[in-house]
Short mmCIF file of C-alpha atoms (C1' of nucleotides) in Angstrom, two decimals:
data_model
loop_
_atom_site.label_atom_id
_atom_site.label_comp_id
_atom_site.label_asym_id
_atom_site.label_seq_id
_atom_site.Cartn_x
_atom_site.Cartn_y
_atom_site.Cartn_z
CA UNK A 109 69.40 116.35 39.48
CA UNK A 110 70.85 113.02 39.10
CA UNK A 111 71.03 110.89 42.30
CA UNK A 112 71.45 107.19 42.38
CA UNK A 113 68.61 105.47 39.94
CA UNK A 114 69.60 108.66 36.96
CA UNK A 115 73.33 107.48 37.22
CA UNK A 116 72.59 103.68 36.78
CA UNK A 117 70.77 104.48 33.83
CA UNK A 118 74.03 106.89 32.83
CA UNK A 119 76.59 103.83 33.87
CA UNK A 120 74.30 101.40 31.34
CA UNK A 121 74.47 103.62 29.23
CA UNK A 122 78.29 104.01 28.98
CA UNK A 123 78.29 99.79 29.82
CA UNK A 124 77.07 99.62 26.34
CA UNK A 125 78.53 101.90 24.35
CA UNK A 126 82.02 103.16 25.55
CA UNK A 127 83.10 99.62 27.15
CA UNK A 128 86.41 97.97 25.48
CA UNK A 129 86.67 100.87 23.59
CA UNK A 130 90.40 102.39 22.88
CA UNK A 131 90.73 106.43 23.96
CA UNK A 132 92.39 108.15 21.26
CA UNK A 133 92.41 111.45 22.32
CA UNK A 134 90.49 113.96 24.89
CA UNK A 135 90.02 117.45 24.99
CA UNK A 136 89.49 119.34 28.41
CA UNK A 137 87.30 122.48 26.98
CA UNK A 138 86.76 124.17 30.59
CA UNK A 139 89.29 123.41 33.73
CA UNK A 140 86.65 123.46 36.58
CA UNK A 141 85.33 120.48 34.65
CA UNK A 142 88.64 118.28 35.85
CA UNK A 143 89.32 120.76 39.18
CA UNK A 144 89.12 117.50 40.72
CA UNK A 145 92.40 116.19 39.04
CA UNK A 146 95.00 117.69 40.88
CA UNK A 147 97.85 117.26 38.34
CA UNK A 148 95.67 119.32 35.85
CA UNK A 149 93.89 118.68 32.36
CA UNK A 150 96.86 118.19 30.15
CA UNK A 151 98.06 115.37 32.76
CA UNK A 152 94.25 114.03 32.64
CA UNK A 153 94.61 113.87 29.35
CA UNK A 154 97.88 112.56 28.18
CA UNK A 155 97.27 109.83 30.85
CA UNK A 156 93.84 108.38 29.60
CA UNK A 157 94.79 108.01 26.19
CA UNK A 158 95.88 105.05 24.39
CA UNK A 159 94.24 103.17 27.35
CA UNK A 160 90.91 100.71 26.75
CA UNK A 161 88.21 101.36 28.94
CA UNK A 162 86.87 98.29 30.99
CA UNK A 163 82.76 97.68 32.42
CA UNK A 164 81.50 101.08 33.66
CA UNK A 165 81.33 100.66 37.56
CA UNK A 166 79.03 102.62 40.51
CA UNK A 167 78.73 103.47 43.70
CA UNK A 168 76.22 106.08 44.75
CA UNK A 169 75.98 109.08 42.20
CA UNK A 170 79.72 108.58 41.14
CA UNK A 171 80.35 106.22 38.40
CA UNK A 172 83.85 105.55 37.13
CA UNK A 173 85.26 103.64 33.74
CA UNK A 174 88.36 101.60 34.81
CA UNK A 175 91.44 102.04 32.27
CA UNK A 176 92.43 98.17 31.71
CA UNK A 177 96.34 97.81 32.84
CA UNK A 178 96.83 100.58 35.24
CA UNK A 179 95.31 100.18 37.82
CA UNK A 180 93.44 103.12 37.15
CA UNK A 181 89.94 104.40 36.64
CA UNK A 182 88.11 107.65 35.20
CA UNK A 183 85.88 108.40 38.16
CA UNK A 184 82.74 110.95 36.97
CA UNK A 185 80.23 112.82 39.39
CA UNK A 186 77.64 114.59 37.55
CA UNK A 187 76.73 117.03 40.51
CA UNK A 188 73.72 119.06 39.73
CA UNK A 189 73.47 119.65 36.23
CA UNK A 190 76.01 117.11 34.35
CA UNK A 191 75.53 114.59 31.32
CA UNK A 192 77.42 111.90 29.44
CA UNK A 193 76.13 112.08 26.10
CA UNK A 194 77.49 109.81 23.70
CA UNK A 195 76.88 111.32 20.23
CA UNK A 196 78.38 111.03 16.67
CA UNK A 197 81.51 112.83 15.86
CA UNK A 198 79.90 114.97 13.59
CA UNK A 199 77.17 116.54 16.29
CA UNK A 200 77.47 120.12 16.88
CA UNK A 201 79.21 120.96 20.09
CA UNK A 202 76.63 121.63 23.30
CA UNK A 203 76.13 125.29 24.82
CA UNK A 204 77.67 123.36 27.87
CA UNK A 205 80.44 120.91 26.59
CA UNK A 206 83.53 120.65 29.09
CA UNK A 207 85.27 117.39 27.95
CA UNK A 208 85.70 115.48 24.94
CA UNK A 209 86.84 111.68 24.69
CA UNK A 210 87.55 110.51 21.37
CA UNK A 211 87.88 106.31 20.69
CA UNK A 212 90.26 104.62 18.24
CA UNK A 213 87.47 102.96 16.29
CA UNK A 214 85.60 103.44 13.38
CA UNK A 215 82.26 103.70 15.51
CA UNK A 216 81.40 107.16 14.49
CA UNK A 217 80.47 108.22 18.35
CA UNK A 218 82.81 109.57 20.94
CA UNK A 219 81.79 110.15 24.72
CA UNK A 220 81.11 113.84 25.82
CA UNK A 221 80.77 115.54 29.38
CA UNK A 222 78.30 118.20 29.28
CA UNK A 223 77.55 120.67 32.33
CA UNK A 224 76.19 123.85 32.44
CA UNK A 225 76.75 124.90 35.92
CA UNK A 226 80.33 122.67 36.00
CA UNK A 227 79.23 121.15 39.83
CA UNK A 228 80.14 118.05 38.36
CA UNK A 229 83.10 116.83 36.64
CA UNK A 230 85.70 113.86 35.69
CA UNK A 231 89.13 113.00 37.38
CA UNK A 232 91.89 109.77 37.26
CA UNK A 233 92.45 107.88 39.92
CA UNK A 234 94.25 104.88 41.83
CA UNK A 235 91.95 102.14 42.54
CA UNK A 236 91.79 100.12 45.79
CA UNK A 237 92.26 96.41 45.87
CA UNK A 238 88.34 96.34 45.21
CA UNK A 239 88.52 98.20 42.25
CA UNK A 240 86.82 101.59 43.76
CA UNK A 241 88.64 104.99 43.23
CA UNK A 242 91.04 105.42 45.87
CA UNK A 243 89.08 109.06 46.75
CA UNK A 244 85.69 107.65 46.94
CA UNK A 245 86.57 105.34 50.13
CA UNK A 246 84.04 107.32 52.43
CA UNK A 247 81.14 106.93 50.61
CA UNK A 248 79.08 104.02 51.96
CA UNK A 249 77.54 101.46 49.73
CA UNK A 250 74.31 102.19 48.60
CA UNK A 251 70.91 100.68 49.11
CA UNK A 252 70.83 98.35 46.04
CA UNK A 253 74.40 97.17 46.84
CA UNK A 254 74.08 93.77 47.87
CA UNK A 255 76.34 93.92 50.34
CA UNK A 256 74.87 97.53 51.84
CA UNK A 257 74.65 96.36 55.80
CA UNK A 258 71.12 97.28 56.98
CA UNK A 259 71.62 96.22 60.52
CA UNK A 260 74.98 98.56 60.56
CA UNK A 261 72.82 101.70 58.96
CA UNK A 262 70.42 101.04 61.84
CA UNK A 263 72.75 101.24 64.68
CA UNK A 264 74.45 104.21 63.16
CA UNK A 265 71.45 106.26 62.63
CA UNK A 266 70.52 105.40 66.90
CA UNK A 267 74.02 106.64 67.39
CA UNK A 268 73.40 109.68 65.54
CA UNK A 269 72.32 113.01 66.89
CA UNK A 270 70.56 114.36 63.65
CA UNK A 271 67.25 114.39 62.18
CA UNK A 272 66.64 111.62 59.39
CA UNK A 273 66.44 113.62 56.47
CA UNK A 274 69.94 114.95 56.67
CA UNK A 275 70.83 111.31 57.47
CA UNK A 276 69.55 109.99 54.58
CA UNK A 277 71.53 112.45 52.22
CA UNK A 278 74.94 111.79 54.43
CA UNK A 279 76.75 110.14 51.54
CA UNK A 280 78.88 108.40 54.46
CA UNK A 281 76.36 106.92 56.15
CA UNK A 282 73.99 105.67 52.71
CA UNK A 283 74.91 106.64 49.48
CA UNK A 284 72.92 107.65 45.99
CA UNK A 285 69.98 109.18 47.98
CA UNK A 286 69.26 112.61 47.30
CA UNK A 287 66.46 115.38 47.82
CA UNK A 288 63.69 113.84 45.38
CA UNK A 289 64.01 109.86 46.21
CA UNK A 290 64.25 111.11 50.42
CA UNK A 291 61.52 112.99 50.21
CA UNK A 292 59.72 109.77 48.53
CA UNK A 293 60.61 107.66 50.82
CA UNK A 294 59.69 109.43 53.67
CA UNK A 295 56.41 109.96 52.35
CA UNK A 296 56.23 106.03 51.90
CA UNK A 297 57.08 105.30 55.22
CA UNK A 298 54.89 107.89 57.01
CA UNK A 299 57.82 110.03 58.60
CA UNK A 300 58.47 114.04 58.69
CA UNK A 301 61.67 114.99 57.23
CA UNK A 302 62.45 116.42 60.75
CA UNK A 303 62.31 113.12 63.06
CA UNK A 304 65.37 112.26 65.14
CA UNK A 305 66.76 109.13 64.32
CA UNK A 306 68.25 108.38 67.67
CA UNK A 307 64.31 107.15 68.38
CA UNK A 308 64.45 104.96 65.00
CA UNK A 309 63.52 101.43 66.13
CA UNK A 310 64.81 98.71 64.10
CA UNK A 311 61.36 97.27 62.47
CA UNK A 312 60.86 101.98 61.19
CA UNK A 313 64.55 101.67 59.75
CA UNK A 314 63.88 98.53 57.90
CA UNK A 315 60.63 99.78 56.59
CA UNK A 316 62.57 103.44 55.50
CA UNK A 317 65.16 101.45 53.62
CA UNK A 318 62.51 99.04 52.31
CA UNK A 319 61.10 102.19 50.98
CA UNK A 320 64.33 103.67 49.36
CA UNK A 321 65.35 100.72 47.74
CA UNK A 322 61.28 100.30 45.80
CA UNK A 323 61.15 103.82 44.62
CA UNK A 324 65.08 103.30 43.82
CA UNK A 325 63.97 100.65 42.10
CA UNK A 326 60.77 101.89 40.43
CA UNK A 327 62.25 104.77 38.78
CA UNK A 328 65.17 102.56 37.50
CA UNK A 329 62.52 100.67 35.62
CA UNK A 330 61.24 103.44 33.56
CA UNK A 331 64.68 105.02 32.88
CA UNK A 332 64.73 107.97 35.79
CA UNK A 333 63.53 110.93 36.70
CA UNK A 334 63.93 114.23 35.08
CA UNK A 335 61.72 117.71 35.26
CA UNK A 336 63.32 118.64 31.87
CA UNK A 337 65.95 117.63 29.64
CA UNK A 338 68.55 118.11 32.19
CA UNK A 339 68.54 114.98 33.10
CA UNK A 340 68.88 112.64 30.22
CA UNK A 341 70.66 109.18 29.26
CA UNK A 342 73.77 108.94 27.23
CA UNK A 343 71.80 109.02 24.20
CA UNK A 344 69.96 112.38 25.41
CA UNK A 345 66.63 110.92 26.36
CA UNK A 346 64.49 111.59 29.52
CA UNK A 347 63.31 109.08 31.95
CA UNK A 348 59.58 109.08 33.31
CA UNK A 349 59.61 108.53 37.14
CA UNK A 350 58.55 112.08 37.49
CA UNK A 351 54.68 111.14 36.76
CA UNK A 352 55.09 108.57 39.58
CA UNK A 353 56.44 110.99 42.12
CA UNK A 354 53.99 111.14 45.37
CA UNK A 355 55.99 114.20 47.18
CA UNK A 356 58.76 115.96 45.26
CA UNK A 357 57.32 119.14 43.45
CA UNK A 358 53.36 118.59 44.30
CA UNK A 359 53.28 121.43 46.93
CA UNK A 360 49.62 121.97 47.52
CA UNK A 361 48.22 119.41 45.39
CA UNK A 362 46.09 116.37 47.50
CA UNK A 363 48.44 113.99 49.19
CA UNK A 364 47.70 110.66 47.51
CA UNK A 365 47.08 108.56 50.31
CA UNK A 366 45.10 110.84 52.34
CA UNK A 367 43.86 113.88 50.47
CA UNK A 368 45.00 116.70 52.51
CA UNK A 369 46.97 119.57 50.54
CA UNK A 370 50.77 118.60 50.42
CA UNK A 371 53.41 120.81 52.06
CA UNK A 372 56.56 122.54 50.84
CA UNK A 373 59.05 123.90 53.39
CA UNK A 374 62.63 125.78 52.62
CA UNK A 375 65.42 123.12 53.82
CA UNK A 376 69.07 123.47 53.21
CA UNK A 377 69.13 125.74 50.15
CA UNK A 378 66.33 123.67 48.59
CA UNK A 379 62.68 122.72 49.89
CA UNK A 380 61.22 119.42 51.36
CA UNK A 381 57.14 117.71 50.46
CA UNK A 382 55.81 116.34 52.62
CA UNK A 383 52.36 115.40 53.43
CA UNK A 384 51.20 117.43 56.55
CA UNK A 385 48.62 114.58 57.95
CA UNK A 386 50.68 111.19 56.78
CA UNK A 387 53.66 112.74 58.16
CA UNK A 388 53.67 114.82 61.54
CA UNK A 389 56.59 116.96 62.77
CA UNK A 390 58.06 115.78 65.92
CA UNK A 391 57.41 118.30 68.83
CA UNK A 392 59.08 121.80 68.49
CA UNK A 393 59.50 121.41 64.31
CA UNK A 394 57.30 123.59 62.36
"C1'" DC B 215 64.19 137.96 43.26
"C1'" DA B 216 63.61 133.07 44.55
"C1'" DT B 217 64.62 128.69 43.17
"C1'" DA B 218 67.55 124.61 41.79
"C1'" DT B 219 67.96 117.14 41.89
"C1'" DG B 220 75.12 117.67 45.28
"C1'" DT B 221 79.42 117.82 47.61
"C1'" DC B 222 82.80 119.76 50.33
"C1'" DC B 223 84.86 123.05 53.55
"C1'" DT B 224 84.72 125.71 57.66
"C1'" DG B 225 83.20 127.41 62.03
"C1'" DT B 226 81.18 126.19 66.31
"C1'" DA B 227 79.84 123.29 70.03
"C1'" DT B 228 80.71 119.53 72.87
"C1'" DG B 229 83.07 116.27 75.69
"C1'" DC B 230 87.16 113.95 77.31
"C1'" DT C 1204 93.47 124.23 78.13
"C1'" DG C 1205 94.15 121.32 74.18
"C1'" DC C 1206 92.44 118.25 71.12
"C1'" DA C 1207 89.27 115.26 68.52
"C1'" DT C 1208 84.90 114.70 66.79
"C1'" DA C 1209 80.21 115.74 65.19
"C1'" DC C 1210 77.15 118.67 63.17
"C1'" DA C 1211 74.96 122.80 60.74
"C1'" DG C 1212 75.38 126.16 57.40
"C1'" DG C 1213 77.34 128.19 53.61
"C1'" DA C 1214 80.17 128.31 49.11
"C1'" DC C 1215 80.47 126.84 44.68
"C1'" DA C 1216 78.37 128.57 39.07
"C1'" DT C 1217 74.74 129.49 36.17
"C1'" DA C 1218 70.32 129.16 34.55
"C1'" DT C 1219 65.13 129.75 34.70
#
DNA sequence: CATATGTCCTGTATGC
DNA sequence: TGCATACAGGACATAT
């Protein structure tokens, strides 16, 4: 669910609630949850507390809280189903809750990771001299990083030998897009999920990344999309890009530039919308 | 049974 | 033939 405008609103979130704070304690409830700490939970663990947590950073859909003084950082991915709540103490444990981070304070609130289908999770890591999580170094920057290189992205996606969708969700090449906000932007820019981008000229890959970074952008402004209250901030509320979306999930209702019925097609494991008239297949693409 | 918003691993193809 | 690289497809876990 969340791809890059849901985990802004997440890293906000945390930015204002769970920065400067002191960990006293966490609890590791389910060990897929931290699969991506090598050393294991009770080494996750013992290592994060007593440590104060700096300003929430982001790259992408990861999002890590730096631990001030060691040169370390709490890196989180909330793959397909994952939330950090931040609730009171006293709140009844979630169907779903896998990690528990208790502060030093007398706030009242500690920061929880909740996932149902554990996709997602948290691990410790060594930063870089840039402050990024020494694992994360092959994800590109994304779109609204000022210093994402839009002349670079063009000249890869000529080099490439793939079809633009699947470029657009290569994490290495741009980050924080996923299925809903591709399929959006595509529709924007008038392009079938199918198109080669080996023909991309330069003026069509500055118009596709104009497009990603306004519906980026758009759905930041109104706190996110979510279908259902999967997706949801750290204080458990639901953004409302959804009612803005022009592709994602409107299979056979009238494209809303042109009319004609939109289309759904199975693609990798999930489906693409697209608008059959606004945006043709290339030849040989069904 | 089909579907699901992400990432990573593996097998295969290609070219030097 | 050996090797490196690029790419497509599937695995992962659980719910609706």
């Amino acid at each position: 669910m969340p791809e890059l405008p849901e985990v802004e609103v997440v890293r906000r979130g945390l930015e204002r609630w769970v920065a400067h704070r002191v960990v006293a304690g966490v609890e590791v409830l389910h060990p897929r949850a931290v699969r991506r700490h090598v050393a294991g939970g009770d080494d996750f663990t013992h290592r994060i507390e007593g440590h104060r947590i700096g300003v929430p950073s982001r790259r992408g859909k990861y999002l890590w809280l730096p631990l001030e003084e060691t040169g370390q950082a709490i890196l989180a991915h909330l793959g397909m189903s994952g939330q950090l709540l931040v609730q009171p103490v006293t709140a009844p444990a979630e169907k779903h809750l896998r990690i528990r981070v208790g502060f030093d304070d007398g706030l009242g609130t500690e920061l929880r990771f909740v996932d149902q289908r554990t996709f997602g999770g948290l691990s410790l890591h060594d930063t870089t001299s840039d402050g990024l999580p020494d694992v994360i170094g092959h994800i590109a920057r994304d779109p609204l990083d000022p210093l994402f290189d839009d002349d670079a992205f063009h000249r890869a996606l000529r080099r490439k030998r793939t079809t633009v969708k699947r470029a657009l969700l290569d994490q290495s090449l741009i980050s924080g897009v996923g299925n809903i906000y591709a399929d959006e932007a595509l529709w924007r820019t008038r392009v079938h999920y199918e198109r080669p981008t080996a023909g991309f000229t330069a003026p069509r890959t500055a118009e596709l990344l104009g497009h990603v970074r306004d519906v980026m952008n758009e759905a930041l402004s109104v706190g996110g999309t979510s279908f259902d209250s999967l997706y949801v901030n750290v204080n458990g509320e639901s953004g409302y890009f959804d009612r803005s979306l022009d592709a994602y999930g409107r299979e056979g209702l009238p494209c809303r530039r042109c009319g004609t019925p939109m289309a759904r097609r199975p693609w990798m494991n999930r489906s693409s919308y697209f608008c059959p008239r606004c945006q043709r297949p290339p030849r040989a693409s069904s």
